[in-house]
Structure formats: C-alpha cells, structure tokens
Amino acid sequence: MRIMKRPNILLTGTPGVGKTTLGKELAERTGLTYVNVGDLAQEDQLFDGFDEEYQCPILDEDKVVDELEDKMTDGGVIVDYHGCDFFPERWFHIVFVLRTDNTNLYNRLESRGYTGKKLQDNVQCEIFQTIYEEAMEAYKEEIVHQLPSNNPEDLERNLEQIMNWIEQWMKDNN
Ligand code: ADP
Ligand code: MG
C-alpha cells in the first residue's frame, strides 16, 4: 500500500488566541495528529531550568525537537505552541499565526487566571505582534498566514480554510 503524504501545520500565536481549540478540532475533522508542545514538555519533562520571574519551567527546545523529529518526518502533524523560532524550518508546510483583539484576549487570559505582569506581558505580546514577527523571521514569508480568532464564526472559517488548503496540498503532493 502506498502511504499518502500529508502536510505538517504549525499553529502559533500569543497564549489565549485559540491555538488549542482550533488544533484539536482540526485534528478531529481531518485525522491529522495533534501535538501540544507545552503538554508534551510537561509529560516528558523536556525542561531546562526554571524561570524565577514567571515562575514556570523553561522549555528545553533541543529535546523537544529531538523528540518530535521522527513524527514530523512522517508528516500529518498539527503542532500547537506559543513560540516558533526553534523548530526546524523544513518541518512545516504552512504556518498559521492566530490573532485576537486586545480586549477579547485580556478577558480570555483573565478568566484563565492570569493576573499582573503575566497578564500584561501576554496582552502586550499580542499588541506588538511578537509571534507574527517571530514566524516571519523563522519561515518563508509566503507560508506564514495570520488568522483572526475572535469568535465562533472565525473558528469555523479558519477550519474550513485550512481543510481546503490540506485537500489541495494532498492533491498536489500525492
Ligand atoms: P491557546 O491554546 O492559544 O492558549 P485556547 O484554545 O486555549 O488558546 O483558547 C483560549 C480561550 O479562548 C478558551 O476559553 C477558548 O474557548 C476561547 N476561544 C478560542 N478560540 C475562540 C474563538 N474563535 N472564539 C471565541 N472563543 C475562543
Ligand atoms: Mg493552548
């Protein structure tokens, strides 16, 4: 049996923009494999030190890359993480940076329990479009796309858009 080639998709953006919501639903509808890098690091303890200021463990980026390499080579993976500059460029066929309006994001992060500097810094990260710029630096500009992620209509539109792209990619590459 010939195995169909399937694309690898990166979903990135500031915490709270909706990466996990979109990624899990997309995996459900397409059968692609969803990987949440934060959860993976937690489960397999892929950390290197502790950030005192933010009171959280620091990701061991090299260990994450090593751990994911084989899966990424096989293809058909949706990766979800709030950073993107340490993944090998060759892994991804397309990169989506989710974007959310400030007030909306503030409310989501507050209801997630974020307060003080953590809340401020994350909202600022979105205002300064830090992750979008990181993605534009790390990947070819033509594969980086911003997606609005403010309401359920946006979610549905994003799902349909990505599923159409996957379908076309599969036609072109198999
Ligand atoms: P991330 O994984 O980027 O941190 P989540 O997927 O956990 O973000 O979403 C953060 C919060 O925003 C959740 O409460 C989720 O239900 C909500 N959310 C995500 N996407 C949307 C959307 N398109 N419209 C409305 N709420 C959303
Ligand atoms: Mg998430």
PDB file of C-alpha atoms and ligand atoms in Angstrom:
ATOM      1  CA  MET A   1       0.000   0.000   0.000  1.00  0.00           C
ATOM      2  CA  ARG A   2       1.276   3.439  -0.890  1.00  0.00           C
ATOM      3  CA  ILE A   3       1.170   5.845   2.023  1.00  0.00           C
ATOM      4  CA  MET A   4      -0.337   9.258   1.240  1.00  0.00           C
ATOM      5  CA  LYS A   5       1.873  12.221   2.008  1.00  0.00           C
ATOM      6  CA  ARG A   6       0.295  14.613   4.474  1.00  0.00           C
ATOM      7  CA  PRO A   7       1.357  18.148   5.435  1.00  0.00           C
ATOM      8  CA  ASN A   8       2.695  19.429   8.746  1.00  0.00           C
ATOM      9  CA  ILE A   9       0.916  22.502  10.069  1.00  0.00           C
ATOM     10  CA  LEU A  10       2.123  24.933  12.742  1.00  0.00           C
ATOM     11  CA  LEU A  11      -0.445  26.804  14.830  1.00  0.00           C
ATOM     12  CA  THR A  12       1.210  29.577  16.783  1.00  0.00           C
ATOM     13  CA  GLY A  13       0.375  32.875  18.471  1.00  0.00           C
ATOM     14  CA  THR A  14       0.156  34.510  21.899  1.00  0.00           C
ATOM     15  CA  PRO A  15      -1.288  32.385  24.728  1.00  0.00           C
ATOM     16  CA  GLY A  16      -5.092  32.606  24.675  1.00  0.00           C
ATOM     17  CA  VAL A  17      -5.585  33.242  20.946  1.00  0.00           C
ATOM     18  CA  GLY A  18      -7.212  29.841  20.396  1.00  0.00           C
ATOM     19  CA  LYS A  19      -4.466  27.517  19.100  1.00  0.00           C
ATOM     20  CA  THR A  20      -5.580  24.522  21.135  1.00  0.00           C
ATOM     21  CA  THR A  21      -9.269  24.991  20.335  1.00  0.00           C
ATOM     22  CA  LEU A  22      -8.520  25.171  16.606  1.00  0.00           C
ATOM     23  CA  GLY A  23      -5.850  22.451  16.613  1.00  0.00           C
ATOM     24  CA  LYS A  24      -7.945  19.816  18.389  1.00  0.00           C
ATOM     25  CA  GLU A  25     -10.994  20.454  16.212  1.00  0.00           C
ATOM     26  CA  LEU A  26      -8.871  20.400  13.074  1.00  0.00           C
ATOM     27  CA  ALA A  27      -7.342  17.065  14.106  1.00  0.00           C
ATOM     28  CA  GLU A  28     -10.792  15.676  14.793  1.00  0.00           C
ATOM     29  CA  ARG A  29     -12.089  16.690  11.372  1.00  0.00           C
ATOM     30  CA  THR A  30      -9.025  15.738   9.315  1.00  0.00           C
ATOM     31  CA  GLY A  31      -7.499  12.766  11.118  1.00  0.00           C
ATOM     32  CA  LEU A  32      -4.140  14.562  11.350  1.00  0.00           C
ATOM     33  CA  THR A  33      -2.186  14.140  14.588  1.00  0.00           C
ATOM     34  CA  TYR A  34      -2.407  16.985  17.110  1.00  0.00           C
ATOM     35  CA  VAL A  35       0.685  17.757  19.213  1.00  0.00           C
ATOM     36  CA  ASN A  36       0.575  20.295  22.031  1.00  0.00           C
ATOM     37  CA  VAL A  37       4.225  21.134  22.713  1.00  0.00           C
ATOM     38  CA  GLY A  38       3.520  22.531  26.193  1.00  0.00           C
ATOM     39  CA  ASP A  39       1.752  19.322  27.234  1.00  0.00           C
ATOM     40  CA  LEU A  40       4.447  17.143  25.660  1.00  0.00           C
ATOM     41  CA  ALA A  41       7.159  19.003  27.589  1.00  0.00           C
ATOM     42  CA  GLN A  42       5.179  18.580  30.787  1.00  0.00           C
ATOM     43  CA  GLU A  43       4.606  14.857  30.270  1.00  0.00           C
ATOM     44  CA  ASP A  44       8.167  14.019  29.260  1.00  0.00           C
ATOM     45  CA  GLN A  45       9.856  16.685  31.398  1.00  0.00           C
ATOM     46  CA  LEU A  46      11.536  18.401  28.461  1.00  0.00           C
ATOM     47  CA  PHE A  47      12.675  21.328  30.589  1.00  0.00           C
ATOM     48  CA  ASP A  48      15.965  23.045  31.188  1.00  0.00           C
ATOM     49  CA  GLY A  49      15.871  25.210  34.309  1.00  0.00           C
ATOM     50  CA  PHE A  50      13.234  27.385  35.938  1.00  0.00           C
ATOM     51  CA  ASP A  51      12.213  30.962  35.146  1.00  0.00           C
ATOM     52  CA  GLU A  52      12.024  32.749  38.517  1.00  0.00           C
ATOM     53  CA  GLU A  53      10.341  35.857  37.108  1.00  0.00           C
ATOM     54  CA  TYR A  54       7.454  33.987  35.503  1.00  0.00           C
ATOM     55  CA  GLN A  55       7.512  31.067  37.935  1.00  0.00           C
ATOM     56  CA  CYS A  56       7.492  28.455  35.192  1.00  0.00           C
ATOM     57  CA  PRO A  57       9.895  25.837  33.848  1.00  0.00           C
ATOM     58  CA  ILE A  58      11.982  26.728  30.782  1.00  0.00           C
ATOM     59  CA  LEU A  59      11.434  24.599  27.688  1.00  0.00           C
ATOM     60  CA  ASP A  60      14.398  22.517  26.536  1.00  0.00           C
ATOM     61  CA  GLU A  61      13.998  23.343  22.859  1.00  0.00           C
ATOM     62  CA  ASP A  62      16.612  20.850  21.627  1.00  0.00           C
ATOM     63  CA  LYS A  63      14.947  17.997  23.492  1.00  0.00           C
ATOM     64  CA  VAL A  64      11.556  18.951  22.045  1.00  0.00           C
ATOM     65  CA  VAL A  65      12.983  18.979  18.518  1.00  0.00           C
ATOM     66  CA  ASP A  66      14.701  15.594  19.031  1.00  0.00           C
ATOM     67  CA  GLU A  67      11.551  14.071  20.438  1.00  0.00           C
ATOM     68  CA  LEU A  68       9.351  15.253  17.556  1.00  0.00           C
ATOM     69  CA  GLU A  69      11.735  14.670  14.640  1.00  0.00           C
ATOM     70  CA  ASP A  70      10.517  11.208  13.542  1.00  0.00           C
ATOM     71  CA  LYS A  71       6.848  12.144  13.764  1.00  0.00           C
ATOM     72  CA  MET A  72       7.457  15.297  11.723  1.00  0.00           C
ATOM     73  CA  THR A  73       9.333  13.334   9.073  1.00  0.00           C
ATOM     74  CA  ASP A  74       6.306  11.037   8.718  1.00  0.00           C
ATOM     75  CA  GLY A  75       4.070  14.098   8.178  1.00  0.00           C
ATOM     76  CA  GLY A  76       0.461  14.842   9.007  1.00  0.00           C
ATOM     77  CA  VAL A  77       1.146  16.649  12.280  1.00  0.00           C
ATOM     78  CA  ILE A  78      -0.533  19.749  13.698  1.00  0.00           C
ATOM     79  CA  VAL A  79       1.856  21.445  16.148  1.00  0.00           C
ATOM     80  CA  ASP A  80       0.490  23.891  18.746  1.00  0.00           C
ATOM     81  CA  TYR A  81       2.898  26.218  20.568  1.00  0.00           C
ATOM     82  CA  HIS A  82       3.168  29.899  21.542  1.00  0.00           C
ATOM     83  CA  GLY A  83       6.606  30.201  20.007  1.00  0.00           C
ATOM     84  CA  CYS A  84       8.060  29.018  16.736  1.00  0.00           C
ATOM     85  CA  ASP A  85      11.669  30.074  16.143  1.00  0.00           C
ATOM     86  CA  PHE A  86      13.318  26.901  17.437  1.00  0.00           C
ATOM     87  CA  PHE A  87      11.532  24.383  15.217  1.00  0.00           C
ATOM     88  CA  PRO A  88      13.463  23.397  12.084  1.00  0.00           C
ATOM     89  CA  GLU A  89      12.140  25.442   9.165  1.00  0.00           C
ATOM     90  CA  ARG A  90      11.886  22.327   6.979  1.00  0.00           C
ATOM     91  CA  TRP A  91       9.288  20.750   9.284  1.00  0.00           C
ATOM     92  CA  PHE A  92       6.345  22.902   8.264  1.00  0.00           C
ATOM     93  CA  HIS A  93       4.461  23.240   5.016  1.00  0.00           C
ATOM     94  CA  ILE A  94       2.321  26.071   6.361  1.00  0.00           C
ATOM     95  CA  VAL A  95       2.315  28.307   9.442  1.00  0.00           C
ATOM     96  CA  PHE A  96      -0.758  29.967  10.924  1.00  0.00           C
ATOM     97  CA  VAL A  97      -0.437  32.796  13.436  1.00  0.00           C
ATOM     98  CA  LEU A  98      -3.733  33.262  15.253  1.00  0.00           C
ATOM     99  CA  ARG A  99      -4.643  36.829  16.216  1.00  0.00           C
ATOM    100  CA  THR A 100      -7.144  38.125  18.771  1.00  0.00           C
ATOM    101  CA  ASP A 101      -8.297  41.682  19.564  1.00  0.00           C
ATOM    102  CA  ASN A 102      -6.786  43.088  22.752  1.00  0.00           C
ATOM    103  CA  THR A 103      -9.861  43.352  24.951  1.00  0.00           C
ATOM    104  CA  ASN A 104     -11.014  39.921  23.912  1.00  0.00           C
ATOM    105  CA  LEU A 105      -7.604  38.399  24.678  1.00  0.00           C
ATOM    106  CA  TYR A 106      -7.388  40.243  28.006  1.00  0.00           C
ATOM    107  CA  ASN A 107     -10.724  38.742  29.066  1.00  0.00           C
ATOM    108  CA  ARG A 108      -9.739  35.224  27.985  1.00  0.00           C
ATOM    109  CA  LEU A 109      -6.445  35.359  29.864  1.00  0.00           C
ATOM    110  CA  GLU A 110      -8.073  36.844  32.953  1.00  0.00           C
ATOM    111  CA  SER A 111     -10.627  34.050  33.039  1.00  0.00           C
ATOM    112  CA  ARG A 112      -7.726  31.605  32.683  1.00  0.00           C
ATOM    113  CA  GLY A 113      -6.455  33.071  35.955  1.00  0.00           C
ATOM    114  CA  TYR A 114      -3.652  35.225  34.604  1.00  0.00           C
ATOM    115  CA  THR A 115      -3.020  38.393  36.631  1.00  0.00           C
ATOM    116  CA  GLY A 116      -0.458  41.190  36.980  1.00  0.00           C
ATOM    117  CA  LYS A 117       2.709  41.083  34.922  1.00  0.00           C
ATOM    118  CA  LYS A 118       1.884  37.757  33.263  1.00  0.00           C
ATOM    119  CA  LEU A 119      -1.449  39.110  32.022  1.00  0.00           C
ATOM    120  CA  GLN A 120       0.101  42.422  30.912  1.00  0.00           C
ATOM    121  CA  ASP A 121       3.048  40.831  29.134  1.00  0.00           C
ATOM    122  CA  ASN A 122       0.878  38.437  27.173  1.00  0.00           C
ATOM    123  CA  VAL A 123      -1.524  41.150  26.031  1.00  0.00           C
ATOM    124  CA  GLN A 124       1.498  43.267  25.068  1.00  0.00           C
ATOM    125  CA  CYS A 125       2.940  40.329  23.142  1.00  0.00           C
ATOM    126  CA  GLU A 126      -0.229  40.365  21.031  1.00  0.00           C
ATOM    127  CA  ILE A 127      -0.264  44.166  20.616  1.00  0.00           C
ATOM    128  CA  PHE A 128       3.359  44.150  19.425  1.00  0.00           C
ATOM    129  CA  GLN A 129       2.594  41.135  17.180  1.00  0.00           C
ATOM    130  CA  THR A 130       5.696  39.472  18.590  1.00  0.00           C
ATOM    131  CA  ILE A 131       4.849  35.951  17.479  1.00  0.00           C
ATOM    132  CA  TYR A 132       3.862  37.054  13.979  1.00  0.00           C
ATOM    133  CA  GLU A 133       7.238  38.731  13.574  1.00  0.00           C
ATOM    134  CA  GLU A 134       8.986  35.682  15.009  1.00  0.00           C
ATOM    135  CA  ALA A 135       7.202  33.495  12.455  1.00  0.00           C
ATOM    136  CA  MET A 136       8.037  35.842   9.563  1.00  0.00           C
ATOM    137  CA  GLU A 137      11.709  35.687  10.584  1.00  0.00           C
ATOM    138  CA  ALA A 138      11.806  31.930  11.037  1.00  0.00           C
ATOM    139  CA  TYR A 139       9.845  30.782   7.950  1.00  0.00           C
ATOM    140  CA  LYS A 140       9.453  31.793   4.341  1.00  0.00           C
ATOM    141  CA  GLU A 141       7.029  34.711   4.353  1.00  0.00           C
ATOM    142  CA  GLU A 142       4.779  33.086   1.774  1.00  0.00           C
ATOM    143  CA  ILE A 143       3.932  30.158   4.053  1.00  0.00           C
ATOM    144  CA  VAL A 144       3.044  32.367   7.066  1.00  0.00           C
ATOM    145  CA  HIS A 145      -0.625  33.377   7.381  1.00  0.00           C
ATOM    146  CA  GLN A 146      -2.461  35.339  10.047  1.00  0.00           C
ATOM    147  CA  LEU A 147      -5.906  34.141  11.094  1.00  0.00           C
ATOM    148  CA  PRO A 148      -8.382  36.253  13.086  1.00  0.00           C
ATOM    149  CA  SER A 149      -9.563  34.308  16.135  1.00  0.00           C
ATOM    150  CA  ASN A 150     -12.176  36.413  17.904  1.00  0.00           C
ATOM    151  CA  ASN A 151     -15.434  34.497  17.752  1.00  0.00           C
ATOM    152  CA  PRO A 152     -17.015  31.174  16.775  1.00  0.00           C
ATOM    153  CA  GLU A 153     -17.506  32.387  13.181  1.00  0.00           C
ATOM    154  CA  ASP A 154     -13.763  32.978  12.887  1.00  0.00           C
ATOM    155  CA  LEU A 155     -13.097  29.476  14.218  1.00  0.00           C
ATOM    156  CA  GLU A 156     -15.416  27.880  11.668  1.00  0.00           C
ATOM    157  CA  ARG A 157     -13.994  29.949   8.808  1.00  0.00           C
ATOM    158  CA  ASN A 158     -10.429  29.047   9.832  1.00  0.00           C
ATOM    159  CA  LEU A 159     -11.284  25.348   9.988  1.00  0.00           C
ATOM    160  CA  GLU A 160     -12.797  25.414   6.520  1.00  0.00           C
ATOM    161  CA  GLN A 161      -9.930  27.426   5.077  1.00  0.00           C
ATOM    162  CA  ILE A 162      -7.305  25.073   6.493  1.00  0.00           C
ATOM    163  CA  MET A 163      -9.208  21.950   5.429  1.00  0.00           C
ATOM    164  CA  ASN A 164      -9.422  23.294   1.873  1.00  0.00           C
ATOM    165  CA  TRP A 165      -5.704  24.013   1.922  1.00  0.00           C
ATOM    166  CA  ILE A 166      -4.963  20.460   3.169  1.00  0.00           C
ATOM    167  CA  GLU A 167      -7.112  18.955   0.425  1.00  0.00           C
ATOM    168  CA  GLN A 168      -5.279  20.942  -2.249  1.00  0.00           C
ATOM    169  CA  TRP A 169      -1.864  20.117  -0.744  1.00  0.00           C
ATOM    170  CA  MET A 170      -2.698  16.398  -0.787  1.00  0.00           C
ATOM    171  CA  LYS A 171      -3.713  16.611  -4.452  1.00  0.00           C
ATOM    172  CA  ASP A 172      -0.532  18.455  -5.358  1.00  0.00           C
ATOM    173  CA  ASN A 173       1.800  16.166  -3.403  1.00  0.00           C
ATOM    174  CA  ASN A 174       0.463  12.659  -3.954  1.00  0.00           C
TER     175      ASN A 174
HETATM  176  P1  ADP B   1      -4.412  28.887  23.250  1.00  0.00           P
HETATM  177  O1  ADP B   1      -4.274  27.423  23.063  1.00  0.00           O
HETATM  178  O2  ADP B   1      -3.942  29.693  22.095  1.00  0.00           O
HETATM  179  O3  ADP B   1      -3.829  29.386  24.539  1.00  0.00           O
HETATM  180  P2  ADP B   1      -7.220  28.247  23.695  1.00  0.00           P
HETATM  181  O4  ADP B   1      -7.579  27.415  22.524  1.00  0.00           O
HETATM  182  O5  ADP B   1      -6.956  27.560  24.979  1.00  0.00           O
HETATM  183  O6  ADP B   1      -5.995  29.228  23.339  1.00  0.00           O
HETATM  184  O7  ADP B   1      -8.369  29.320  23.856  1.00  0.00           O
HETATM  185  C1  ADP B   1      -8.361  30.286  24.909  1.00  0.00           C
HETATM  186  C2  ADP B   1      -9.814  30.630  25.276  1.00  0.00           C
HETATM  187  O8  ADP B   1     -10.425  31.288  24.190  1.00  0.00           O
HETATM  188  C3  ADP B   1     -10.668  29.400  25.561  1.00  0.00           C
HETATM  189  O9  ADP B   1     -11.562  29.722  26.582  1.00  0.00           O
HETATM  190  C4  ADP B   1     -11.420  29.162  24.257  1.00  0.00           C
HETATM  191  O10 ADP B   1     -12.652  28.570  24.450  1.00  0.00           O
HETATM  192  C5  ADP B   1     -11.561  30.579  23.732  1.00  0.00           C
HETATM  193  N1  ADP B   1     -11.558  30.631  22.259  1.00  0.00           N
HETATM  194  C6  ADP B   1     -10.663  30.077  21.428  1.00  0.00           C
HETATM  195  N2  ADP B   1     -10.941  30.345  20.138  1.00  0.00           N
HETATM  196  C7  ADP B   1     -12.052  31.094  20.152  1.00  0.00           C
HETATM  197  C8  ADP B   1     -12.853  31.708  19.133  1.00  0.00           C
HETATM  198  N3  ADP B   1     -12.567  31.593  17.830  1.00  0.00           N
HETATM  199  N4  ADP B   1     -13.939  32.407  19.533  1.00  0.00           N
HETATM  200  C9  ADP B   1     -14.247  32.534  20.826  1.00  0.00           C
HETATM  201  N5  ADP B   1     -13.534  31.998  21.841  1.00  0.00           N
HETATM  202  C10 ADP B   1     -12.451  31.283  21.514  1.00  0.00           C
HETATM  203 MG    MG B   2      -3.177  26.086  24.280  1.00  0.00          MG
END
